CSV table of C-alpha atoms in Angstrom, one decimal:
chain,number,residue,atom,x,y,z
A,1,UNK,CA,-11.4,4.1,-44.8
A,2,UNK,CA,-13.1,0.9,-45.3
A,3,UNK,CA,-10.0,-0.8,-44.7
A,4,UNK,CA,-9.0,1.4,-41.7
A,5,UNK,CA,-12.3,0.0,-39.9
A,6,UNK,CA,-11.1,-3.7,-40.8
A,7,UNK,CA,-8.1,-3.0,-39.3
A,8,UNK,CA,-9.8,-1.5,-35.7
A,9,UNK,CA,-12.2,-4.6,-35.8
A,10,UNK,CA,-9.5,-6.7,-35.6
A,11,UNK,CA,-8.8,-5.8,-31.8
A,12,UNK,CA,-12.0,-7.4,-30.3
A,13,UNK,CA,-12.7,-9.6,-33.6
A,14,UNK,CA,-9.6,-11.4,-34.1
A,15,UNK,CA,-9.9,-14.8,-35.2
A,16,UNK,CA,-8.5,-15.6,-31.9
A,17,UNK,CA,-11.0,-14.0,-29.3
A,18,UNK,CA,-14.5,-13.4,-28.8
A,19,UNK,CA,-17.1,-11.9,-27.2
A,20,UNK,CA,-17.1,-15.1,-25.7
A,21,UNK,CA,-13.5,-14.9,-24.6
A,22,UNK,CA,-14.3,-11.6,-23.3
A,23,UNK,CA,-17.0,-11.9,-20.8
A,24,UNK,CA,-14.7,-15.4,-19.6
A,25,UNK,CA,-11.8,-13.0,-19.3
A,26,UNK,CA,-14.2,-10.8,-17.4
A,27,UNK,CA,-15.7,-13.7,-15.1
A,28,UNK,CA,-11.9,-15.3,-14.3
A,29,UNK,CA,-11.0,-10.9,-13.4
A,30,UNK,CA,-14.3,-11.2,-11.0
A,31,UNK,CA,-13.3,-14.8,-9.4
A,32,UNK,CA,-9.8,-13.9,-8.8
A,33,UNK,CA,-10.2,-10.9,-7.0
A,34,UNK,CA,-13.0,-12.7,-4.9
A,35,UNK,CA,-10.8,-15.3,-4.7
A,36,UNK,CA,-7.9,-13.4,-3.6
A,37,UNK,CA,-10.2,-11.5,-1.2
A,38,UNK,CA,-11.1,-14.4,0.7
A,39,UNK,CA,-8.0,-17.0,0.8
A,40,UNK,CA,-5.2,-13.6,0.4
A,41,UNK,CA,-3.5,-15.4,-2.7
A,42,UNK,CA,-1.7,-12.5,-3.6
A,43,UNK,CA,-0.5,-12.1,-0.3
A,44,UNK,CA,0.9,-15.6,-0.7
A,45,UNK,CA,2.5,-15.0,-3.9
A,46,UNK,CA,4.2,-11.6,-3.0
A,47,UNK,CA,5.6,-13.8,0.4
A,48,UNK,CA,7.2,-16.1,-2.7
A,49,UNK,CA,8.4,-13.5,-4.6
A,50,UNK,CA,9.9,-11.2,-1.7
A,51,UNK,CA,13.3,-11.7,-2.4
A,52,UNK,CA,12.8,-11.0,-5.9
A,53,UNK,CA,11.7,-7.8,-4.7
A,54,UNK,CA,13.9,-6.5,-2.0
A,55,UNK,CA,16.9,-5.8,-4.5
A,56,UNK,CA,14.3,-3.5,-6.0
A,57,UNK,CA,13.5,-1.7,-2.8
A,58,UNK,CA,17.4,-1.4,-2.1
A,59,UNK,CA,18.1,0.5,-5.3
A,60,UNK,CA,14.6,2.9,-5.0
A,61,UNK,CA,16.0,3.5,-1.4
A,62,UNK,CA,19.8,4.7,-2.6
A,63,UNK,CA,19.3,8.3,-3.9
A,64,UNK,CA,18.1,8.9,0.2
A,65,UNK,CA,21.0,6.8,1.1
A,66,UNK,CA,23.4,9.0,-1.1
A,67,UNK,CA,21.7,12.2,0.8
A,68,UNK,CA,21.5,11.1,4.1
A,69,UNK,CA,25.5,9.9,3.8
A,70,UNK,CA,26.7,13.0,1.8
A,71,UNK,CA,24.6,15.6,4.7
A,72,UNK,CA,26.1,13.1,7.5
A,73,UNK,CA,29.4,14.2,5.7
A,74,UNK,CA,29.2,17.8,5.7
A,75,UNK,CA,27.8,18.4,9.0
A,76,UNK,CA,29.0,21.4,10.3
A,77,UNK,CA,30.9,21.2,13.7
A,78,UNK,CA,28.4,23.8,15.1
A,79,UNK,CA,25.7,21.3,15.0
A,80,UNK,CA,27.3,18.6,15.9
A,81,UNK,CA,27.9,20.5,19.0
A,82,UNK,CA,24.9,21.3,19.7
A,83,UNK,CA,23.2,18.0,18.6
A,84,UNK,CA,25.8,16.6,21.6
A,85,UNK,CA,24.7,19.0,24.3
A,86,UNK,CA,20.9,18.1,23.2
A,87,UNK,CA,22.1,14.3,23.5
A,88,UNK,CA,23.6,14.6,26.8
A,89,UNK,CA,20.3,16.1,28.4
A,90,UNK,CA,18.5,13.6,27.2
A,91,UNK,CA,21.1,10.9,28.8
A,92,UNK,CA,20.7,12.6,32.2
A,93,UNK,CA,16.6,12.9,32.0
A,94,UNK,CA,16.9,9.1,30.9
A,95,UNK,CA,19.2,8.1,33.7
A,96,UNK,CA,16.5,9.9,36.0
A,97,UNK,CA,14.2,7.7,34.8
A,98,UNK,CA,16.1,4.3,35.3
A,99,UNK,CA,16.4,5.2,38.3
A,100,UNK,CA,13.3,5.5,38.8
A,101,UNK,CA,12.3,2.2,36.9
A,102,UNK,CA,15.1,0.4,38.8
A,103,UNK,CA,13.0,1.1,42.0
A,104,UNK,CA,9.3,0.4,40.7
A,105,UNK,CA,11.1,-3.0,38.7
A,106,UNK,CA,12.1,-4.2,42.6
A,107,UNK,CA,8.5,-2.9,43.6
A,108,UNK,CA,7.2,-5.0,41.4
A,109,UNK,CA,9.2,-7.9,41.9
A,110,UNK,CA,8.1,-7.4,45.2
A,111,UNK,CA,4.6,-7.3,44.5
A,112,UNK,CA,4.7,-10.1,42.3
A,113,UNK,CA,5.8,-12.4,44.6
A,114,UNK,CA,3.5,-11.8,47.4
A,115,UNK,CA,0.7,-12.0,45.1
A,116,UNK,CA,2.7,-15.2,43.3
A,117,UNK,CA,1.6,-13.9,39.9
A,118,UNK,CA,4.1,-15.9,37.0
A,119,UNK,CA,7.1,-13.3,35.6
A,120,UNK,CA,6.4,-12.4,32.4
A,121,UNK,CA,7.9,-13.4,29.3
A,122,UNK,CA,11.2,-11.1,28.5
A,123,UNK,CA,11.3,-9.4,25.4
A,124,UNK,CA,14.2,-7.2,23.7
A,125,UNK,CA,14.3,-5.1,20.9
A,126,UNK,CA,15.9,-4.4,17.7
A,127,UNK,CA,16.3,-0.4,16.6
A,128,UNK,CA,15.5,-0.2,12.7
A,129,UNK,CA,14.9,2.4,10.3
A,130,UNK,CA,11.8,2.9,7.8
A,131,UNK,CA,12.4,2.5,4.4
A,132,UNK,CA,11.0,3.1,0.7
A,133,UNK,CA,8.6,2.4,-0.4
A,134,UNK,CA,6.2,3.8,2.0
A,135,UNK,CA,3.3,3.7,-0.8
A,136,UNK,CA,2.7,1.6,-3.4
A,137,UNK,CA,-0.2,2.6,-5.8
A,138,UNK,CA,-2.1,4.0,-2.9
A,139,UNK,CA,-2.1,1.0,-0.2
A,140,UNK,CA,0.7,2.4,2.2
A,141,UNK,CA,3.5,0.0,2.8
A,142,UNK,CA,5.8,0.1,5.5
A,143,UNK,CA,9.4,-1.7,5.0
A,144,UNK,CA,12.2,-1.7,7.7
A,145,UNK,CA,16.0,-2.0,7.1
A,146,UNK,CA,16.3,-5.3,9.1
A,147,UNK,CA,15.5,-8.8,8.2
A,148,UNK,CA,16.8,-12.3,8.7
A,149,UNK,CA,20.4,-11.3,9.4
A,150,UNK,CA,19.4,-9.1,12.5
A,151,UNK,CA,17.1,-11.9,13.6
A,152,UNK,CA,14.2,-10.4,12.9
A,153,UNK,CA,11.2,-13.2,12.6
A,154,UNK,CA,7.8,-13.3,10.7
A,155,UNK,CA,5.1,-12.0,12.9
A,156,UNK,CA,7.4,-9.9,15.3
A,157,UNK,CA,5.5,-6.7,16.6
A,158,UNK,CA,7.0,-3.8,15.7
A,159,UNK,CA,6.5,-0.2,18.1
A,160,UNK,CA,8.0,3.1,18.5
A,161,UNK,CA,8.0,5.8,21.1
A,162,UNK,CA,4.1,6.5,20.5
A,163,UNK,CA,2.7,2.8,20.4
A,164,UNK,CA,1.8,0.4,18.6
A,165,UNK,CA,2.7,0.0,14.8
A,166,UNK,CA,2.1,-3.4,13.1
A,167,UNK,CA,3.4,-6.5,12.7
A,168,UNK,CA,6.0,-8.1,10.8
A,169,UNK,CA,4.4,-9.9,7.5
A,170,UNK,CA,7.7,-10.7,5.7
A,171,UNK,CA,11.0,-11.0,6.1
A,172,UNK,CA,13.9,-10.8,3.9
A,173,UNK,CA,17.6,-11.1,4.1
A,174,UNK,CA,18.1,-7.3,5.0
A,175,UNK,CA,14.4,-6.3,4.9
A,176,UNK,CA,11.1,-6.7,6.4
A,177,UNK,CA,7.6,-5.5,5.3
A,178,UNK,CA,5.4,-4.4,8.2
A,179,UNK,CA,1.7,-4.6,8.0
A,180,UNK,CA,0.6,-1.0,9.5
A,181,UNK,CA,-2.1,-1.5,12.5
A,182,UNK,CA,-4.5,0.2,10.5
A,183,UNK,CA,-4.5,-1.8,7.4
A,184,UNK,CA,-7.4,-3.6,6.5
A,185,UNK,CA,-6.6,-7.3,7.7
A,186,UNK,CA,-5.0,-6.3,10.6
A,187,UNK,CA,-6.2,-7.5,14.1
A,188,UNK,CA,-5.6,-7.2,17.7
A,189,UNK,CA,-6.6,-8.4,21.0
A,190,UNK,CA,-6.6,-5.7,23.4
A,191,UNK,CA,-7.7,-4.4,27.1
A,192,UNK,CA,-8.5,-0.7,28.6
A,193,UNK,CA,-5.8,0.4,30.4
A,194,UNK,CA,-7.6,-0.4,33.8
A,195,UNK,CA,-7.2,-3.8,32.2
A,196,UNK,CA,-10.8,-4.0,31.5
A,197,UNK,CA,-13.1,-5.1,28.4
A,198,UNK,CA,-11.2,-7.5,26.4
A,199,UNK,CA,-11.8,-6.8,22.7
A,200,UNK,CA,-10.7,-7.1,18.7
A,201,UNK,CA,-9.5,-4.2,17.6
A,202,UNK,CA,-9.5,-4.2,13.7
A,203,UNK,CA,-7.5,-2.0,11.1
A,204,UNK,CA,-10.2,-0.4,8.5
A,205,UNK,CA,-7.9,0.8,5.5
A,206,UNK,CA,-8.1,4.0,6.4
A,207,UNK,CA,-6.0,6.0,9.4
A,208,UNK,CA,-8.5,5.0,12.3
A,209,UNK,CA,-9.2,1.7,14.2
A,210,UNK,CA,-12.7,0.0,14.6
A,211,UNK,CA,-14.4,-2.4,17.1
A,212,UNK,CA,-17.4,-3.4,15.3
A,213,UNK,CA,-19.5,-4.6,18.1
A,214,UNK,CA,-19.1,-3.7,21.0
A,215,UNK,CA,-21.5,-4.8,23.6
A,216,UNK,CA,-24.1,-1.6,24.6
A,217,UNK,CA,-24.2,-2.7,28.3
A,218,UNK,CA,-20.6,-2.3,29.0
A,219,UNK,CA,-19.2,1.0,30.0
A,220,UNK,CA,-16.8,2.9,27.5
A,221,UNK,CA,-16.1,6.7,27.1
A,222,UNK,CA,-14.4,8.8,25.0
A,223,UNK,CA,-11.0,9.4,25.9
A,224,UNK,CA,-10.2,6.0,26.9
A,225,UNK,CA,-6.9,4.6,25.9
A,226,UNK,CA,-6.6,0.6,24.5
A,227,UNK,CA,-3.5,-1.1,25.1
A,228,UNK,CA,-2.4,-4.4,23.9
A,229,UNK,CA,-3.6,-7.2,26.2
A,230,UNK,CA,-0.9,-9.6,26.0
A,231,UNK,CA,-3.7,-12.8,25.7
A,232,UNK,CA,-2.4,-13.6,21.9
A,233,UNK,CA,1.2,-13.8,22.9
A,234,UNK,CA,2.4,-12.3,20.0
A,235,UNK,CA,2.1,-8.6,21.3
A,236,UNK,CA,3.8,-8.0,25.0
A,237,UNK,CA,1.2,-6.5,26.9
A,238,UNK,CA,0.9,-3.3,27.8
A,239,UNK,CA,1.5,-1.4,24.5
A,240,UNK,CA,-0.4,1.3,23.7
A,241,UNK,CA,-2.6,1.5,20.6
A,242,UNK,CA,-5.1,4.1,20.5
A,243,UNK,CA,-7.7,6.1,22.2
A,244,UNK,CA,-11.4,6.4,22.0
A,245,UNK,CA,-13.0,9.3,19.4
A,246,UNK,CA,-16.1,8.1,18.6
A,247,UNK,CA,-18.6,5.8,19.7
A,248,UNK,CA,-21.6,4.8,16.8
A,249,UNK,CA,-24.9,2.8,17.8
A,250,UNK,CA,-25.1,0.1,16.0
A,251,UNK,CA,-27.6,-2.3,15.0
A,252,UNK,CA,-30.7,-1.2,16.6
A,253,UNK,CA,-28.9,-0.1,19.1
A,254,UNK,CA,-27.9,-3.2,20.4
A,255,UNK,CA,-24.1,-3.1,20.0
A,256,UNK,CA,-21.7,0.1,19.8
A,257,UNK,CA,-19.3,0.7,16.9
A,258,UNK,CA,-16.0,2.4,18.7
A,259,UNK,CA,-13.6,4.5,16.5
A,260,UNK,CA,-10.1,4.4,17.6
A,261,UNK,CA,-7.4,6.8,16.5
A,262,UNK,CA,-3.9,5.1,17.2
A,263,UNK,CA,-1.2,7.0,18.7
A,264,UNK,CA,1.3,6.1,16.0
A,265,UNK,CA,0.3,7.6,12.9
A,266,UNK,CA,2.4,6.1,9.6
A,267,UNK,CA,3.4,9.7,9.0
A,268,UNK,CA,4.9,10.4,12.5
A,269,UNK,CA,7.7,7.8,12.6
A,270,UNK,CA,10.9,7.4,10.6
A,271,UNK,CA,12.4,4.9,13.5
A,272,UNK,CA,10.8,2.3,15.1
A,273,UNK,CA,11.9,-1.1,17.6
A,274,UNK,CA,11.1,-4.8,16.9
A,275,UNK,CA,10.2,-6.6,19.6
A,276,UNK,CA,11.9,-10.4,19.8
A,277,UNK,CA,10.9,-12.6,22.6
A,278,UNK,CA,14.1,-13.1,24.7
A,279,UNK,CA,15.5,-17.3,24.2
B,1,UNK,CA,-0.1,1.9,-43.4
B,2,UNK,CA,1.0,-0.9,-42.3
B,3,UNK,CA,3.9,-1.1,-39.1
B,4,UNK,CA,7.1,-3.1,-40.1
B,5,UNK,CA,8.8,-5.6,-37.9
B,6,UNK,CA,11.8,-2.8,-37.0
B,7,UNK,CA,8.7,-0.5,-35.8
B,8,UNK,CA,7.2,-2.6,-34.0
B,9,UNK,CA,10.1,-3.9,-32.3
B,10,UNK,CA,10.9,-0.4,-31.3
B,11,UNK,CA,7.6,0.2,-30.2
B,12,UNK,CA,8.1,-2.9,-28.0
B,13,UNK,CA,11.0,-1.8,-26.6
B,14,UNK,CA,9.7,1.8,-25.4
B,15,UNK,CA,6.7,0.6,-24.2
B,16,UNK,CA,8.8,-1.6,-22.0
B,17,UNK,CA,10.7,0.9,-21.0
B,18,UNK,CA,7.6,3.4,-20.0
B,19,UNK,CA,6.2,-0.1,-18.5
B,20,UNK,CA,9.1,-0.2,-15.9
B,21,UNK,CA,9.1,3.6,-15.2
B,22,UNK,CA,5.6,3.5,-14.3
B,23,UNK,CA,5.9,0.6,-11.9
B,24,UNK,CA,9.1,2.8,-10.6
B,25,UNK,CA,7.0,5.6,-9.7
B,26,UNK,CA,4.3,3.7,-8.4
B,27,UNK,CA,6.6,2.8,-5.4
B,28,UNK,CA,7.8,6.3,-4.9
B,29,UNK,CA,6.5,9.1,-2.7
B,30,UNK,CA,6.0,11.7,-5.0
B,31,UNK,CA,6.9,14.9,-3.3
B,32,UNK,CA,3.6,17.1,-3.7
B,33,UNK,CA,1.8,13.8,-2.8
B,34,UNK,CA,2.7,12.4,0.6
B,35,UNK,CA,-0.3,11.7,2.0
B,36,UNK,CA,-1.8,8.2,1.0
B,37,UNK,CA,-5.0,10.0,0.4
B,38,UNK,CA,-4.5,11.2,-3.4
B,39,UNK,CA,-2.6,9.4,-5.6
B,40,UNK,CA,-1.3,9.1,-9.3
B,41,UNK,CA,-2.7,5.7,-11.2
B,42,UNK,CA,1.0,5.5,-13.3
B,43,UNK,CA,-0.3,2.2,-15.4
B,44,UNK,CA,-3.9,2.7,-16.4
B,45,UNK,CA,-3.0,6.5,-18.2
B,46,UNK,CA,0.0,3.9,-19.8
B,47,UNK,CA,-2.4,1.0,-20.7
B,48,UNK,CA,-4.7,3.7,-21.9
B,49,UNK,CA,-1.9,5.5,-24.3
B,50,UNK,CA,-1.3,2.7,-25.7
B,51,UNK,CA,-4.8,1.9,-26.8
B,52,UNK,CA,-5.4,5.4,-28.0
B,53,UNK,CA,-2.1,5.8,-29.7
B,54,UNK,CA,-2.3,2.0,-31.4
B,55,UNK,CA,0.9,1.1,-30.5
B,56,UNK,CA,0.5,-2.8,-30.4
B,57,UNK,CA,-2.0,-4.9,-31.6
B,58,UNK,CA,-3.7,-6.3,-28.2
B,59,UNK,CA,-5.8,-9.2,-28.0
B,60,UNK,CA,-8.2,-9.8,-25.0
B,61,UNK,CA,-6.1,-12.3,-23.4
B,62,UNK,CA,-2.7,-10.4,-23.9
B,63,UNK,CA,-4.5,-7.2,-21.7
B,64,UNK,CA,-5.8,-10.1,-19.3
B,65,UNK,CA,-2.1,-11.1,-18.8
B,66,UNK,CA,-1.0,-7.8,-18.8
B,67,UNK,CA,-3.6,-6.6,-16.4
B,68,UNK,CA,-2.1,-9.9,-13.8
B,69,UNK,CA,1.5,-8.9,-14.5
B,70,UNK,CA,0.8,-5.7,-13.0
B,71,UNK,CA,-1.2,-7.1,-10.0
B,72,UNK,CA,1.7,-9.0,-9.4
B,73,UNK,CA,4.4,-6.6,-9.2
B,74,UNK,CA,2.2,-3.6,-7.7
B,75,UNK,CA,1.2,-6.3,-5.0
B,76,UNK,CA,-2.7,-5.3,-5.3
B,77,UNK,CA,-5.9,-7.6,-5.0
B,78,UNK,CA,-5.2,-10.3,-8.2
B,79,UNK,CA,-7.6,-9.7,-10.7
B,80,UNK,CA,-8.3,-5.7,-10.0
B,81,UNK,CA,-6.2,-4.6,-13.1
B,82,UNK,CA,-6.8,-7.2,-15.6
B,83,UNK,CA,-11.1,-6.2,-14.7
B,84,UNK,CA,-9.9,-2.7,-15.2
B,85,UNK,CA,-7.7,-3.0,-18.3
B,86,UNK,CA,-10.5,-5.1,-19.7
B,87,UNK,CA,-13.2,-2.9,-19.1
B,88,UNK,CA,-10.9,0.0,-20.5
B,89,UNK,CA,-10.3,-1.8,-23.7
B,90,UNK,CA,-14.2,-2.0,-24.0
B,91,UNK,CA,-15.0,1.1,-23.8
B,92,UNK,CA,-12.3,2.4,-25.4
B,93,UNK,CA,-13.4,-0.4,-28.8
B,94,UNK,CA,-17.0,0.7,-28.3
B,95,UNK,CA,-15.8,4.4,-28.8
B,96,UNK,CA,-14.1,4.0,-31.9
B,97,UNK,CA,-16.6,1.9,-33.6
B,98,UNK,CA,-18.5,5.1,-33.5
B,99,UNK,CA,-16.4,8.1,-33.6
B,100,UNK,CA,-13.3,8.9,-35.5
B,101,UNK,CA,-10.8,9.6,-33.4
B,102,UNK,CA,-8.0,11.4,-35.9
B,103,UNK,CA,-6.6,14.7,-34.6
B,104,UNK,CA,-4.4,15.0,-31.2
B,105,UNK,CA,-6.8,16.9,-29.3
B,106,UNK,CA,-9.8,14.3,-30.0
B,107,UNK,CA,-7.3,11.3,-29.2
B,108,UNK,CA,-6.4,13.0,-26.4
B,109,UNK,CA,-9.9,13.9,-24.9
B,110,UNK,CA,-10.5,9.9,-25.4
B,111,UNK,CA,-7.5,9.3,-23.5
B,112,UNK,CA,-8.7,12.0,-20.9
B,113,UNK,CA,-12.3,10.1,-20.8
B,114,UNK,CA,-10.9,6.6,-20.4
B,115,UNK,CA,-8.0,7.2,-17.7
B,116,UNK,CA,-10.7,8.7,-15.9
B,117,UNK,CA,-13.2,5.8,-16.5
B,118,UNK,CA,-10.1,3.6,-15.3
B,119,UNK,CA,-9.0,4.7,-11.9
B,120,UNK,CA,-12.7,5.0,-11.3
B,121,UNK,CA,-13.3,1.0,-12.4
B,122,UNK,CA,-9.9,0.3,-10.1
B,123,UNK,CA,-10.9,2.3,-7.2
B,124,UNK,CA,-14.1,0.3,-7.2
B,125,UNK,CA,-12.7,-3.0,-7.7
B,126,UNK,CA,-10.3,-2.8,-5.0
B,127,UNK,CA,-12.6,-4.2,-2.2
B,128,UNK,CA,-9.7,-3.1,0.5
B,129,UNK,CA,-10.3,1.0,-0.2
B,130,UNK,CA,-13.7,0.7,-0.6
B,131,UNK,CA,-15.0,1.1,2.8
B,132,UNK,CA,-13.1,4.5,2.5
B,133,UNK,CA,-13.5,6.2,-0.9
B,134,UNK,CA,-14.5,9.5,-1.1
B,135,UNK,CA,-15.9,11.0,-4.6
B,136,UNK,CA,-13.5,13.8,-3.7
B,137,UNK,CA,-10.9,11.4,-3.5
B,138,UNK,CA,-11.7,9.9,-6.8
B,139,UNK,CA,-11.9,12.7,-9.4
B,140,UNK,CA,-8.7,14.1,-7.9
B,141,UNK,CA,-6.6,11.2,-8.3
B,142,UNK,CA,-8.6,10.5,-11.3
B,143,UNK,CA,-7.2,14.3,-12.5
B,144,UNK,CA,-3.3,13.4,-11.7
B,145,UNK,CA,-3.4,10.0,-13.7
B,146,UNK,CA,-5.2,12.4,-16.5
B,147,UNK,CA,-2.2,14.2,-16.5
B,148,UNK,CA,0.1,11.6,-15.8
B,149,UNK,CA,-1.4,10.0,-19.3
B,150,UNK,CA,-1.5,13.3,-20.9
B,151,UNK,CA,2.5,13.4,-20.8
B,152,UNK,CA,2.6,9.7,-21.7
B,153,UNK,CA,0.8,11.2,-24.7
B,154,UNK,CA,3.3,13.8,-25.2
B,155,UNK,CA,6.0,11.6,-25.0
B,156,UNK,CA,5.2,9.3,-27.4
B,157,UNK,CA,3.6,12.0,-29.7
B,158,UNK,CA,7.0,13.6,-29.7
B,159,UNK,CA,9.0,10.5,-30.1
B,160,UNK,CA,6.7,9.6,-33.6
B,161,UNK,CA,7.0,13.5,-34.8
């Protein structure tokens, strides 16, 4: 027995440690992760170690891969069929609507040269599929199958059908990681859609979008839709992000606190487009 | 009784393993969990096995350097899981010093106690989530990595037997 209770000493009495060593183990745990909260070390480090990584993210990805190829493979030819009439609807109801752009891009052309407003920068974009993981130990993570190879560059902003999704934070040979708009360090300049109130919209951690302080005097309702501004030019302007659902007093009532919810939610999209500037 | 080198070797080796599994699952969506919201802690019900089952003799600064190993590869704030792996170890050495932790069902409700004391510790350190934990939140993912450590228990009980 006696013996027993050497032996369990031993773990925090070893001749090697103390309770000294313990509470500077403890302190150098504190510093670090107010360390790392401040100057984002570990986001540095993971940037370094990327590549490392993205092996990793290839093989956790290959069951889906296997599934996706094998159900790709036996497809019935009933719905193919019917996937093709679907297809060819849409073609038509998308030609409409060329069309339809081809006229309002003249009007505009138009318009911009009697007003002499500058053309704006061109952008294209690259398709690209979302990839595992899409979670890791609770942060969500968003990765895309395209990287350096399909000229994909750090910082790129990345959209799909419903808005705005995030940004590109790093990029690897065949793989990119995405920061999600609603992440806690992201942040973006944007506009109402009437082009008014320039403002920081910041990502809270959780699903929804905050502007912090928002000056009382200025008018804002519910409802109202944010889109990117196009100031930083990083973002195009013009895409949307999110709509007003909640508007908080803050401080006294000298400032508002506006809750966004954006229009992309990370569970909504399994393709998405990267936007390059055009060279 | 005292472990050989062969045991402990082998001890190594599955801890390793289990190690490499949980950092597996960490990056997987698991199918009942999809939404970010709850969430299964996969390495504190590990770290927390292995104190309760005494598989390796672990010194302060070997849990430290564990802790930042897993920091590094889950990508999280440096420093969150050495803190919580330290604290762990704590409470976890201030328990046996005054209870006798013999059968399977009382090193199991200390396993139970300390995962639980662990996600909480990590959920608080991790300054990112903070602004939006729920309590809710908390005990239920606190529950998974219970049972997640619970069949780490198994496991390893098994293997022994």
């Amino acid at each position: 027995m006696a013996q027993q209770k050497t032996q369990r000493l031993r773990l925090f009495t070893s001749s090697n440690f103390s309770f000294l060593h313990f509470c500077l183990l403890i302190l150098t745990s504190i510093f670090l992760i107010g360390f790392d909260n401040k100057y984002q070390l570990s986001e540095k480090i993971h940037q370094k170690i990327f590549f490392l990584k993205s092996p990793f993210y290839s093989i956790i990805n290959l069951p889906w891969d296997f599934y996706e190829s094998l159900e790709f493979f036996y497809t019935n030819q009933q719905s193919l069929f019917n996937e093709n009439i679907a297809l060819k609807e849409k073609v038509q109801n998308l030609e409409f609507s060329l069309q339809q752009l081809e006229s309002a891009k003249l009007e505009n052309a138009q318009l911009r040269k009697t007003l002499k407003i500058y053309n704006l920068k061109n952008f294209s974009t690259i398709p690209a599929e979302i990839r595992l993981p899409i979670n890791i130990n609770e942060k969500n993570k968003l990765f895309i199958n395209k990287g350096e190879s399909h000229e994909v560059i750090q910082g790129a902003p990345v959209i799909n059908n419903d808005g705005l999704i995030g940004q590109v934070i790093f990029v690897g040979k065949d793989l990119s990681e995405v920061r999600p708009l609603h992440s806690s360090n992201f942040v973006i300049n944007a506009s109402l859609i009437n082009g008014k109130e320039n403002v920081f919209i910041f990502g809270n951690g959780s699903s929804l979008l905050e502007i912090p302080l928002f000056p009382i005097h200025r008018q804002i309702n519910i409802g109202d839709i944010f889109i990117t501004s196009g100031i930083d030019k990083i973002y195009p302007k013009g895409i949307k992000i999110g709509n007003v659902i909640e508007i908080i007093e803050e401080r006294k009532g000298q400032f508002l606190k506006i809750i966004i919810k954006p229009f992309a939610h990370p569970q909504t999209y399994s393709t998405v487009s990267v936007i390059r500037e055009k060279l | 009784m005292k472990k050989t080198q062969a045991t402990m070797k082998k001890e190594l080796q599955v801890t390793s393993l289990f190690y490499i599994l949980a950092i597996i699952l960490s990056h997987l969506p698991l199918l009942l969990l999809k939404d970010s919201f709850y969430h299964v802690d996969f390495l504190i019900p590990l770290f927390a096995c292995i104190l309760v089952l005494e598989k390796h003799v672990l010194t302060l600064f070997k849990i430290f350097l564990f802790g930042l190993l897993t920091d590094l590869l889950l990508g999280s704030t440096l420093g969150v899981y050495a803190l919580s792996f330290l604290l762990i170890f704590t409470v976890y050495y201030f328990f046996i010093q005054f209870i006798a932790f013999k059968t399977n069902l009382q090193k199991l409700s200390l396993l139970i106690f300390i995962t639980f004391f662990g996600v909480f510790v990590e959920s608080l350190t991790n300054i990112e989530e903070l602004n939006n934990l729920a309590i809710n939140q908390l005990i239920i993912n606190s529950l998974f990595s219970s049972l997640a450590g619970g069949c780490y228990f198994l496991i390893m009980r098994l293997k022994r037997s």
